[in-house]
Amino acid sequence: MIQVDTLASIGLIAVLVTLVVTGVGQGRQMRRDADVRADRSAAVKAARSEVLALTQVSTSTSDEAIRKLIAGATDDFQAQLQDQAETFRAAVSQSKVTSTGSIAAAGLTSLEGAKATVLVAASGTVKNTKATQAAPRTYRMTVRLEKVKDRWLVAGLEFVA
């Protein structure tokens, strides 16, 4: 015959094992949730930074802007940017572009594993040889990002209406 103390001990051990298993599972879920929140934030931050660099291009800052754009891009997008860098730099210089920019809003539209899409709304002014007075501009861009070695990089950028 099993004694009451033995049954109580077995019951207590079973309850403790259940609590530990449940706690470990909840701890893992909390960590996954924290990782997703961190990815969301980092992807939006990377998209904002890339759009800001693009909207703040001026004759005197085009080299720096191009470097920032390339530094924040995936290998494939870097290659595209590098192919267009000289044409872009020449157009900015020839038109004597001076632009300012700021981010009005940015929001994550999708996050699937190591891929994210962010919609960014920006505004600014542009002054050049054709528009000697700074003209207001608004931009909306879809920014596709990929997580590469724990860093969110822009894989594509598209102006949207």
Short mmCIF file of N, CA and C in Angstrom, two decimals:
data_model
loop_
_atom_site.label_atom_id
_atom_site.label_comp_id
_atom_site.label_asym_id
_atom_site.label_seq_id
_atom_site.Cartn_x
_atom_site.Cartn_y
_atom_site.Cartn_z
N MET A 1 0.83 -1.17 0.00
CA MET A 1 0.00 0.00 0.00
C MET A 1 0.89 1.25 0.00
N ILE A 2 0.56 2.18 -0.90
CA ILE A 2 1.34 3.41 -1.02
C ILE A 2 0.88 4.36 0.07
N GLN A 3 1.85 4.96 0.69
CA GLN A 3 1.53 5.89 1.75
C GLN A 3 1.09 7.24 1.19
N VAL A 4 0.36 7.97 1.99
CA VAL A 4 -0.16 9.29 1.60
C VAL A 4 0.99 10.24 1.30
N ASP A 5 2.06 10.18 2.08
CA ASP A 5 3.22 11.06 1.86
C ASP A 5 3.85 10.80 0.49
N THR A 6 3.92 9.54 0.09
CA THR A 6 4.49 9.19 -1.20
C THR A 6 3.61 9.73 -2.32
N LEU A 7 2.29 9.57 -2.20
CA LEU A 7 1.38 10.09 -3.22
C LEU A 7 1.46 11.61 -3.30
N ALA A 8 1.57 12.27 -2.18
CA ALA A 8 1.68 13.72 -2.16
C ALA A 8 2.98 14.15 -2.83
N SER A 9 4.06 13.42 -2.59
CA SER A 9 5.35 13.73 -3.20
C SER A 9 5.29 13.54 -4.71
N ILE A 10 4.69 12.47 -5.16
CA ILE A 10 4.54 12.21 -6.60
C ILE A 10 3.68 13.31 -7.24
N GLY A 11 2.62 13.68 -6.58
CA GLY A 11 1.75 14.75 -7.09
C GLY A 11 2.48 16.08 -7.17
N LEU A 12 3.25 16.39 -6.15
CA LEU A 12 4.01 17.63 -6.13
C LEU A 12 5.05 17.65 -7.25
N ILE A 13 5.73 16.54 -7.46
CA ILE A 13 6.72 16.44 -8.54
C ILE A 13 6.04 16.61 -9.89
N ALA A 14 4.89 16.00 -10.07
CA ALA A 14 4.16 16.13 -11.34
C ALA A 14 3.76 17.58 -11.59
N VAL A 15 3.30 18.26 -10.56
CA VAL A 15 2.91 19.67 -10.69
C VAL A 15 4.14 20.51 -11.03
N LEU A 16 5.25 20.27 -10.36
CA LEU A 16 6.48 21.03 -10.63
C LEU A 16 6.99 20.80 -12.05
N VAL A 17 6.96 19.57 -12.52
CA VAL A 17 7.39 19.27 -13.89
C VAL A 17 6.48 19.99 -14.88
N THR A 18 5.20 19.96 -14.64
CA THR A 18 4.24 20.65 -15.52
C THR A 18 4.53 22.15 -15.54
N LEU A 19 4.78 22.75 -14.40
CA LEU A 19 5.08 24.18 -14.32
C LEU A 19 6.38 24.52 -15.06
N VAL A 20 7.39 23.70 -14.90
CA VAL A 20 8.67 23.94 -15.58
C VAL A 20 8.49 23.85 -17.10
N VAL A 21 7.83 22.82 -17.58
CA VAL A 21 7.60 22.64 -19.02
C VAL A 21 6.80 23.81 -19.57
N THR A 22 5.76 24.21 -18.88
CA THR A 22 4.94 25.34 -19.32
C THR A 22 5.76 26.63 -19.32
N GLY A 23 6.55 26.84 -18.29
CA GLY A 23 7.38 28.04 -18.19
C GLY A 23 8.41 28.12 -19.30
N VAL A 24 9.05 27.00 -19.62
CA VAL A 24 10.03 26.97 -20.70
C VAL A 24 9.35 27.29 -22.03
N GLY A 25 8.19 26.70 -22.26
CA GLY A 25 7.46 26.97 -23.51
C GLY A 25 7.06 28.43 -23.62
N GLN A 26 6.57 29.00 -22.54
CA GLN A 26 6.19 30.41 -22.56
C GLN A 26 7.42 31.31 -22.72
N GLY A 27 8.52 30.92 -22.12
CA GLY A 27 9.76 31.69 -22.26
C GLY A 27 10.23 31.71 -23.70
N ARG A 28 10.15 30.57 -24.36
CA ARG A 28 10.54 30.50 -25.78
C ARG A 28 9.63 31.36 -26.64
N GLN A 29 8.32 31.32 -26.37
CA GLN A 29 7.37 32.12 -27.14
C GLN A 29 7.63 33.61 -26.92
N MET A 30 7.91 33.99 -25.68
CA MET A 30 8.21 35.38 -25.40
C MET A 30 9.46 35.83 -26.15
N ARG A 31 10.46 34.96 -26.23
CA ARG A 31 11.69 35.29 -26.96
C ARG A 31 11.40 35.45 -28.45
N ARG A 32 10.60 34.55 -29.03
CA ARG A 32 10.24 34.67 -30.45
C ARG A 32 9.48 35.97 -30.69
N ASP A 33 8.55 36.30 -29.80
CA ASP A 33 7.79 37.55 -29.93
C ASP A 33 8.72 38.76 -29.86
N ALA A 34 9.69 38.73 -28.96
CA ALA A 34 10.65 39.83 -28.84
C ALA A 34 11.51 39.94 -30.11
N ASP A 35 11.90 38.80 -30.67
CA ASP A 35 12.69 38.81 -31.91
C ASP A 35 11.89 39.42 -33.06
N VAL A 36 10.61 39.09 -33.16
CA VAL A 36 9.75 39.64 -34.22
C VAL A 36 9.61 41.15 -34.03
N ARG A 37 9.40 41.59 -32.79
CA ARG A 37 9.29 43.04 -32.54
C ARG A 37 10.58 43.74 -32.92
N ALA A 38 11.71 43.14 -32.59
CA ALA A 38 13.01 43.74 -32.93
C ALA A 38 13.19 43.79 -34.44
N ASP A 39 12.81 42.73 -35.15
CA ASP A 39 12.92 42.72 -36.61
C ASP A 39 12.03 43.79 -37.24
N ARG A 40 10.82 43.92 -36.74
CA ARG A 40 9.91 44.95 -37.26
C ARG A 40 10.54 46.33 -37.12
N SER A 41 11.01 46.61 -35.95
CA SER A 41 11.60 47.92 -35.67
C SER A 41 12.84 48.17 -36.53
N ALA A 42 13.71 47.17 -36.61
CA ALA A 42 14.96 47.33 -37.38
C ALA A 42 14.68 47.48 -38.87
N ALA A 43 13.70 46.76 -39.41
CA ALA A 43 13.37 46.87 -40.83
C ALA A 43 12.83 48.27 -41.14
N VAL A 44 11.95 48.77 -40.31
CA VAL A 44 11.40 50.11 -40.52
C VAL A 44 12.50 51.15 -40.41
N LYS A 45 13.37 51.00 -39.44
CA LYS A 45 14.48 51.95 -39.26
C LYS A 45 15.39 51.96 -40.49
N ALA A 46 15.71 50.79 -41.03
CA ALA A 46 16.56 50.70 -42.22
C ALA A 46 15.89 51.35 -43.42
N ALA A 47 14.60 51.12 -43.59
CA ALA A 47 13.86 51.73 -44.72
C ALA A 47 13.84 53.25 -44.58
N ARG A 48 13.58 53.74 -43.39
CA ARG A 48 13.56 55.19 -43.15
C ARG A 48 14.91 55.80 -43.49
N SER A 49 15.97 55.16 -43.06
CA SER A 49 17.32 55.67 -43.30
C SER A 49 17.65 55.76 -44.79
N GLU A 50 17.27 54.72 -45.53
CA GLU A 50 17.56 54.68 -46.96
C GLU A 50 16.77 55.75 -47.71
N VAL A 51 15.50 55.91 -47.38
CA VAL A 51 14.67 56.92 -48.04
C VAL A 51 15.15 58.32 -47.67
N LEU A 52 15.55 58.52 -46.44
CA LEU A 52 16.06 59.82 -46.03
C LEU A 52 17.32 60.18 -46.82
N ALA A 53 18.21 59.21 -46.98
CA ALA A 53 19.43 59.46 -47.77
C ALA A 53 19.08 59.84 -49.20
N LEU A 54 18.08 59.20 -49.75
CA LEU A 54 17.67 59.48 -51.13
C LEU A 54 17.02 60.85 -51.26
N THR A 55 16.26 61.26 -50.27
CA THR A 55 15.54 62.54 -50.38
C THR A 55 16.39 63.74 -49.96
N GLN A 56 17.57 63.51 -49.43
CA GLN A 56 18.42 64.62 -49.01
C GLN A 56 19.64 64.78 -49.91
N VAL A 57 19.48 64.49 -51.17
CA VAL A 57 20.59 64.57 -52.11
C VAL A 57 20.75 66.00 -52.62
N SER A 58 21.98 66.45 -52.62
CA SER A 58 22.31 67.76 -53.17
C SER A 58 23.64 67.64 -53.90
N THR A 59 23.95 68.64 -54.70
CA THR A 59 25.20 68.63 -55.46
C THR A 59 26.38 68.36 -54.53
N SER A 60 26.40 69.01 -53.38
CA SER A 60 27.53 68.89 -52.46
C SER A 60 27.52 67.59 -51.66
N THR A 61 26.38 66.89 -51.63
CA THR A 61 26.29 65.68 -50.80
C THR A 61 26.02 64.41 -51.60
N SER A 62 26.06 64.48 -52.92
CA SER A 62 25.68 63.31 -53.72
C SER A 62 26.60 62.12 -53.47
N ASP A 63 27.90 62.36 -53.32
CA ASP A 63 28.82 61.24 -53.06
C ASP A 63 28.47 60.55 -51.74
N GLU A 64 28.22 61.34 -50.72
CA GLU A 64 27.86 60.79 -49.40
C GLU A 64 26.53 60.04 -49.47
N ALA A 65 25.56 60.62 -50.17
CA ALA A 65 24.24 59.98 -50.30
C ALA A 65 24.36 58.64 -51.02
N ILE A 66 25.14 58.61 -52.07
CA ILE A 66 25.34 57.35 -52.81
C ILE A 66 26.01 56.32 -51.93
N ARG A 67 27.01 56.73 -51.16
CA ARG A 67 27.68 55.79 -50.24
C ARG A 67 26.69 55.23 -49.22
N LYS A 68 25.83 56.10 -48.67
CA LYS A 68 24.83 55.65 -47.69
C LYS A 68 23.86 54.66 -48.34
N LEU A 69 23.39 54.99 -49.53
CA LEU A 69 22.46 54.11 -50.23
C LEU A 69 23.09 52.74 -50.48
N ILE A 70 24.31 52.73 -50.95
CA ILE A 70 25.01 51.48 -51.25
C ILE A 70 25.27 50.69 -49.97
N ALA A 71 25.66 51.38 -48.91
CA ALA A 71 25.95 50.70 -47.64
C ALA A 71 24.71 50.03 -47.05
N GLY A 72 23.54 50.56 -47.34
CA GLY A 72 22.31 50.01 -46.78
C GLY A 72 21.59 49.05 -47.71
N ALA A 73 22.29 48.58 -48.76
CA ALA A 73 21.65 47.75 -49.78
C ALA A 73 22.20 46.33 -49.79
N THR A 74 21.36 45.40 -50.26
CA THR A 74 21.81 44.02 -50.47
C THR A 74 22.80 44.02 -51.64
N ASP A 75 23.52 42.92 -51.81
CA ASP A 75 24.50 42.82 -52.89
C ASP A 75 23.89 43.11 -54.25
N ASP A 76 22.73 42.52 -54.55
CA ASP A 76 22.09 42.74 -55.85
C ASP A 76 21.70 44.20 -56.04
N PHE A 77 21.10 44.80 -55.02
CA PHE A 77 20.68 46.19 -55.13
C PHE A 77 21.90 47.11 -55.16
N GLN A 78 22.96 46.75 -54.44
CA GLN A 78 24.20 47.52 -54.50
C GLN A 78 24.72 47.59 -55.93
N ALA A 79 24.69 46.46 -56.61
CA ALA A 79 25.17 46.41 -57.99
C ALA A 79 24.35 47.36 -58.87
N GLN A 80 23.04 47.37 -58.69
CA GLN A 80 22.18 48.28 -59.46
C GLN A 80 22.52 49.73 -59.15
N LEU A 81 22.69 50.04 -57.87
CA LEU A 81 23.01 51.41 -57.47
C LEU A 81 24.37 51.83 -58.02
N GLN A 82 25.34 50.94 -57.95
CA GLN A 82 26.67 51.26 -58.46
C GLN A 82 26.65 51.48 -59.97
N ASP A 83 25.83 50.71 -60.68
CA ASP A 83 25.70 50.89 -62.13
C ASP A 83 25.13 52.27 -62.47
N GLN A 84 24.26 52.78 -61.62
CA GLN A 84 23.60 54.06 -61.88
C GLN A 84 24.25 55.24 -61.16
N ALA A 85 25.24 54.98 -60.32
CA ALA A 85 25.81 56.02 -59.47
C ALA A 85 26.37 57.20 -60.27
N GLU A 86 27.14 56.94 -61.29
CA GLU A 86 27.75 58.03 -62.04
C GLU A 86 26.71 58.86 -62.79
N THR A 87 25.72 58.21 -63.37
CA THR A 87 24.64 58.91 -64.06
C THR A 87 23.86 59.78 -63.07
N PHE A 88 23.58 59.21 -61.91
CA PHE A 88 22.86 59.93 -60.86
C PHE A 88 23.67 61.15 -60.40
N ARG A 89 24.94 60.92 -60.10
CA ARG A 89 25.83 61.99 -59.64
C ARG A 89 25.91 63.10 -60.69
N ALA A 90 26.04 62.74 -61.95
CA ALA A 90 26.14 63.73 -63.03
C ALA A 90 24.84 64.53 -63.16
N ALA A 91 23.70 63.85 -63.06
CA ALA A 91 22.41 64.55 -63.17
C ALA A 91 22.22 65.53 -62.02
N VAL A 92 22.58 65.13 -60.83
CA VAL A 92 22.47 66.00 -59.66
C VAL A 92 23.38 67.20 -59.82
N SER A 93 24.59 66.97 -60.26
CA SER A 93 25.57 68.03 -60.44
C SER A 93 25.16 68.99 -61.57
N GLN A 94 24.79 68.44 -62.70
CA GLN A 94 24.42 69.26 -63.86
C GLN A 94 23.20 70.13 -63.56
N SER A 95 22.24 69.61 -62.83
CA SER A 95 21.03 70.36 -62.51
C SER A 95 21.17 71.20 -61.24
N LYS A 96 22.36 71.11 -60.61
CA LYS A 96 22.61 71.85 -59.37
C LYS A 96 21.48 71.64 -58.35
N VAL A 97 21.23 70.39 -58.08
CA VAL A 97 20.14 70.00 -57.19
C VAL A 97 20.49 70.29 -55.74
N THR A 98 19.53 70.86 -55.05
CA THR A 98 19.58 71.00 -53.60
C THR A 98 18.24 70.48 -53.10
N SER A 99 18.27 69.44 -52.29
CA SER A 99 17.02 68.90 -51.78
C SER A 99 17.10 68.67 -50.28
N THR A 100 15.95 68.77 -49.67
CA THR A 100 15.82 68.45 -48.26
C THR A 100 14.76 67.37 -48.16
N GLY A 101 14.80 66.63 -47.11
CA GLY A 101 13.81 65.58 -46.95
C GLY A 101 13.61 65.22 -45.49
N SER A 102 12.42 64.74 -45.23
CA SER A 102 12.12 64.22 -43.89
C SER A 102 11.10 63.10 -44.06
N ILE A 103 11.08 62.24 -43.10
CA ILE A 103 10.15 61.11 -43.13
C ILE A 103 8.89 61.51 -42.37
N ALA A 104 7.76 61.46 -43.06
CA ALA A 104 6.48 61.77 -42.43
C ALA A 104 5.95 60.56 -41.67
N ALA A 105 6.08 59.38 -42.27
CA ALA A 105 5.59 58.16 -41.63
C ALA A 105 6.23 56.96 -42.31
N ALA A 106 6.33 55.88 -41.59
CA ALA A 106 6.83 54.62 -42.14
C ALA A 106 6.16 53.49 -41.38
N GLY A 107 5.74 52.48 -42.14
CA GLY A 107 5.08 51.35 -41.51
C GLY A 107 5.37 50.05 -42.21
N LEU A 108 5.49 49.03 -41.43
CA LEU A 108 5.74 47.69 -41.94
C LEU A 108 4.46 47.16 -42.57
N THR A 109 4.55 46.70 -43.82
CA THR A 109 3.36 46.12 -44.46
C THR A 109 3.43 44.60 -44.48
N SER A 110 4.65 44.04 -44.42
CA SER A 110 4.77 42.58 -44.31
C SER A 110 6.12 42.21 -43.73
N LEU A 111 6.13 41.09 -43.04
CA LEU A 111 7.35 40.52 -42.48
C LEU A 111 7.20 39.01 -42.53
N GLU A 112 8.03 38.39 -43.35
CA GLU A 112 8.02 36.94 -43.48
C GLU A 112 9.44 36.43 -43.42
N GLY A 113 9.81 35.92 -42.26
CA GLY A 113 11.17 35.42 -42.07
C GLY A 113 12.19 36.54 -42.22
N ALA A 114 13.06 36.39 -43.22
CA ALA A 114 14.13 37.36 -43.44
C ALA A 114 13.79 38.36 -44.54
N LYS A 115 12.51 38.54 -44.83
CA LYS A 115 12.07 39.49 -45.85
C LYS A 115 10.99 40.39 -45.26
N ALA A 116 11.09 41.68 -45.59
CA ALA A 116 10.11 42.64 -45.08
C ALA A 116 9.81 43.67 -46.17
N THR A 117 8.64 44.27 -46.05
CA THR A 117 8.26 45.38 -46.93
C THR A 117 7.78 46.51 -46.04
N VAL A 118 8.27 47.70 -46.34
CA VAL A 118 7.92 48.89 -45.56
C VAL A 118 7.44 49.96 -46.52
N LEU A 119 6.36 50.62 -46.17
CA LEU A 119 5.86 51.75 -46.93
C LEU A 119 6.32 53.02 -46.21
N VAL A 120 6.97 53.92 -46.95
CA VAL A 120 7.51 55.14 -46.36
C VAL A 120 6.91 56.35 -47.06
N ALA A 121 6.43 57.30 -46.27
CA ALA A 121 5.95 58.58 -46.79
C ALA A 121 6.96 59.64 -46.37
N ALA A 122 7.43 60.39 -47.35
CA ALA A 122 8.44 61.42 -47.07
C ALA A 122 8.01 62.72 -47.73
N SER A 123 8.56 63.80 -47.25
CA SER A 123 8.32 65.10 -47.87
C SER A 123 9.62 65.87 -47.87
N GLY A 124 9.66 66.89 -48.68
CA GLY A 124 10.86 67.69 -48.76
C GLY A 124 10.72 68.80 -49.77
N THR A 125 11.83 69.38 -50.09
CA THR A 125 11.87 70.43 -51.11
C THR A 125 12.99 70.11 -52.09
N VAL A 126 12.81 70.56 -53.33
CA VAL A 126 13.82 70.39 -54.36
C VAL A 126 14.02 71.71 -55.08
N LYS A 127 15.26 72.08 -55.21
CA LYS A 127 15.63 73.28 -55.95
C LYS A 127 16.68 72.85 -56.97
N ASN A 128 16.55 73.33 -58.21
CA ASN A 128 17.54 73.01 -59.24
C ASN A 128 17.55 74.12 -60.28
N THR A 129 18.25 73.90 -61.39
CA THR A 129 18.36 74.94 -62.41
C THR A 129 17.01 75.29 -63.03
N LYS A 130 16.07 74.37 -63.04
CA LYS A 130 14.74 74.63 -63.60
C LYS A 130 13.78 75.22 -62.58
N ALA A 131 13.99 74.93 -61.33
CA ALA A 131 13.14 75.44 -60.25
C ALA A 131 14.02 76.14 -59.24
N THR A 132 14.22 77.44 -59.45
CA THR A 132 15.15 78.18 -58.59
C THR A 132 14.59 78.42 -57.19
N GLN A 133 13.27 78.36 -57.05
CA GLN A 133 12.64 78.41 -55.73
C GLN A 133 12.42 76.97 -55.28
N ALA A 134 12.71 76.71 -54.02
CA ALA A 134 12.52 75.36 -53.50
C ALA A 134 11.06 74.94 -53.64
N ALA A 135 10.84 73.87 -54.37
CA ALA A 135 9.48 73.36 -54.61
C ALA A 135 9.21 72.20 -53.67
N PRO A 136 8.03 72.22 -53.04
CA PRO A 136 7.70 71.12 -52.13
C PRO A 136 7.47 69.81 -52.90
N ARG A 137 7.86 68.74 -52.29
CA ARG A 137 7.68 67.41 -52.88
C ARG A 137 7.15 66.46 -51.81
N THR A 138 6.35 65.52 -52.24
CA THR A 138 5.95 64.42 -51.37
C THR A 138 6.27 63.12 -52.09
N TYR A 139 6.67 62.14 -51.33
CA TYR A 139 7.06 60.85 -51.89
C TYR A 139 6.42 59.74 -51.08
N ARG A 140 6.03 58.71 -51.78
CA ARG A 140 5.63 57.46 -51.12
C ARG A 140 6.43 56.36 -51.80
N MET A 141 7.07 55.56 -51.00
CA MET A 141 7.93 54.52 -51.53
C MET A 141 7.67 53.19 -50.83
N THR A 142 7.71 52.15 -51.63
CA THR A 142 7.69 50.80 -51.09
C THR A 142 9.14 50.34 -51.04
N VAL A 143 9.56 49.93 -49.88
CA VAL A 143 10.94 49.49 -49.69
C VAL A 143 10.93 48.01 -49.32
N ARG A 144 11.59 47.20 -50.16
CA ARG A 144 11.73 45.77 -49.88
C ARG A 144 13.08 45.56 -49.20
N LEU A 145 13.05 44.80 -48.12
CA LEU A 145 14.27 44.57 -47.34
C LEU A 145 14.51 43.08 -47.13
N GLU A 146 15.78 42.76 -46.92
CA GLU A 146 16.18 41.40 -46.57
C GLU A 146 17.13 41.46 -45.39
N LYS A 147 16.97 40.52 -44.49
CA LYS A 147 17.86 40.44 -43.34
C LYS A 147 19.08 39.62 -43.74
N VAL A 148 20.24 40.27 -43.68
CA VAL A 148 21.50 39.63 -44.06
C VAL A 148 22.45 39.76 -42.88
N LYS A 149 22.84 38.63 -42.32
CA LYS A 149 23.75 38.63 -41.16
C LYS A 149 23.27 39.58 -40.07
N ASP A 150 22.03 39.42 -39.65
CA ASP A 150 21.43 40.21 -38.57
C ASP A 150 21.29 41.69 -38.87
N ARG A 151 21.33 42.06 -40.16
CA ARG A 151 21.17 43.47 -40.55
C ARG A 151 20.14 43.56 -41.67
N TRP A 152 19.19 44.48 -41.53
CA TRP A 152 18.17 44.67 -42.56
C TRP A 152 18.72 45.58 -43.65
N LEU A 153 18.74 45.07 -44.88
CA LEU A 153 19.27 45.80 -46.02
C LEU A 153 18.19 45.95 -47.09
N VAL A 154 18.26 47.05 -47.82
CA VAL A 154 17.28 47.32 -48.85
C VAL A 154 17.59 46.45 -50.09
N ALA A 155 16.57 45.73 -50.54
CA ALA A 155 16.70 44.88 -51.72
C ALA A 155 16.02 45.52 -52.93
N GLY A 156 15.21 46.54 -52.69
CA GLY A 156 14.53 47.24 -53.78
C GLY A 156 13.75 48.40 -53.23
N LEU A 157 13.59 49.40 -54.06
CA LEU A 157 12.91 50.62 -53.66
C LEU A 157 12.10 51.10 -54.85
N GLU A 158 10.83 51.41 -54.61
CA GLU A 158 9.95 51.78 -55.72
C GLU A 158 9.04 52.92 -55.29
N PHE A 159 8.97 53.95 -56.14
CA PHE A 159 8.04 55.04 -55.89
C PHE A 159 6.63 54.54 -56.22
N VAL A 160 5.68 54.89 -55.37
CA VAL A 160 4.29 54.50 -55.59
C VAL A 160 3.41 55.74 -55.61
N ALA A 161 2.28 55.65 -56.31
CA ALA A 161 1.36 56.79 -56.41
C ALA A 161 0.48 56.88 -55.19
#
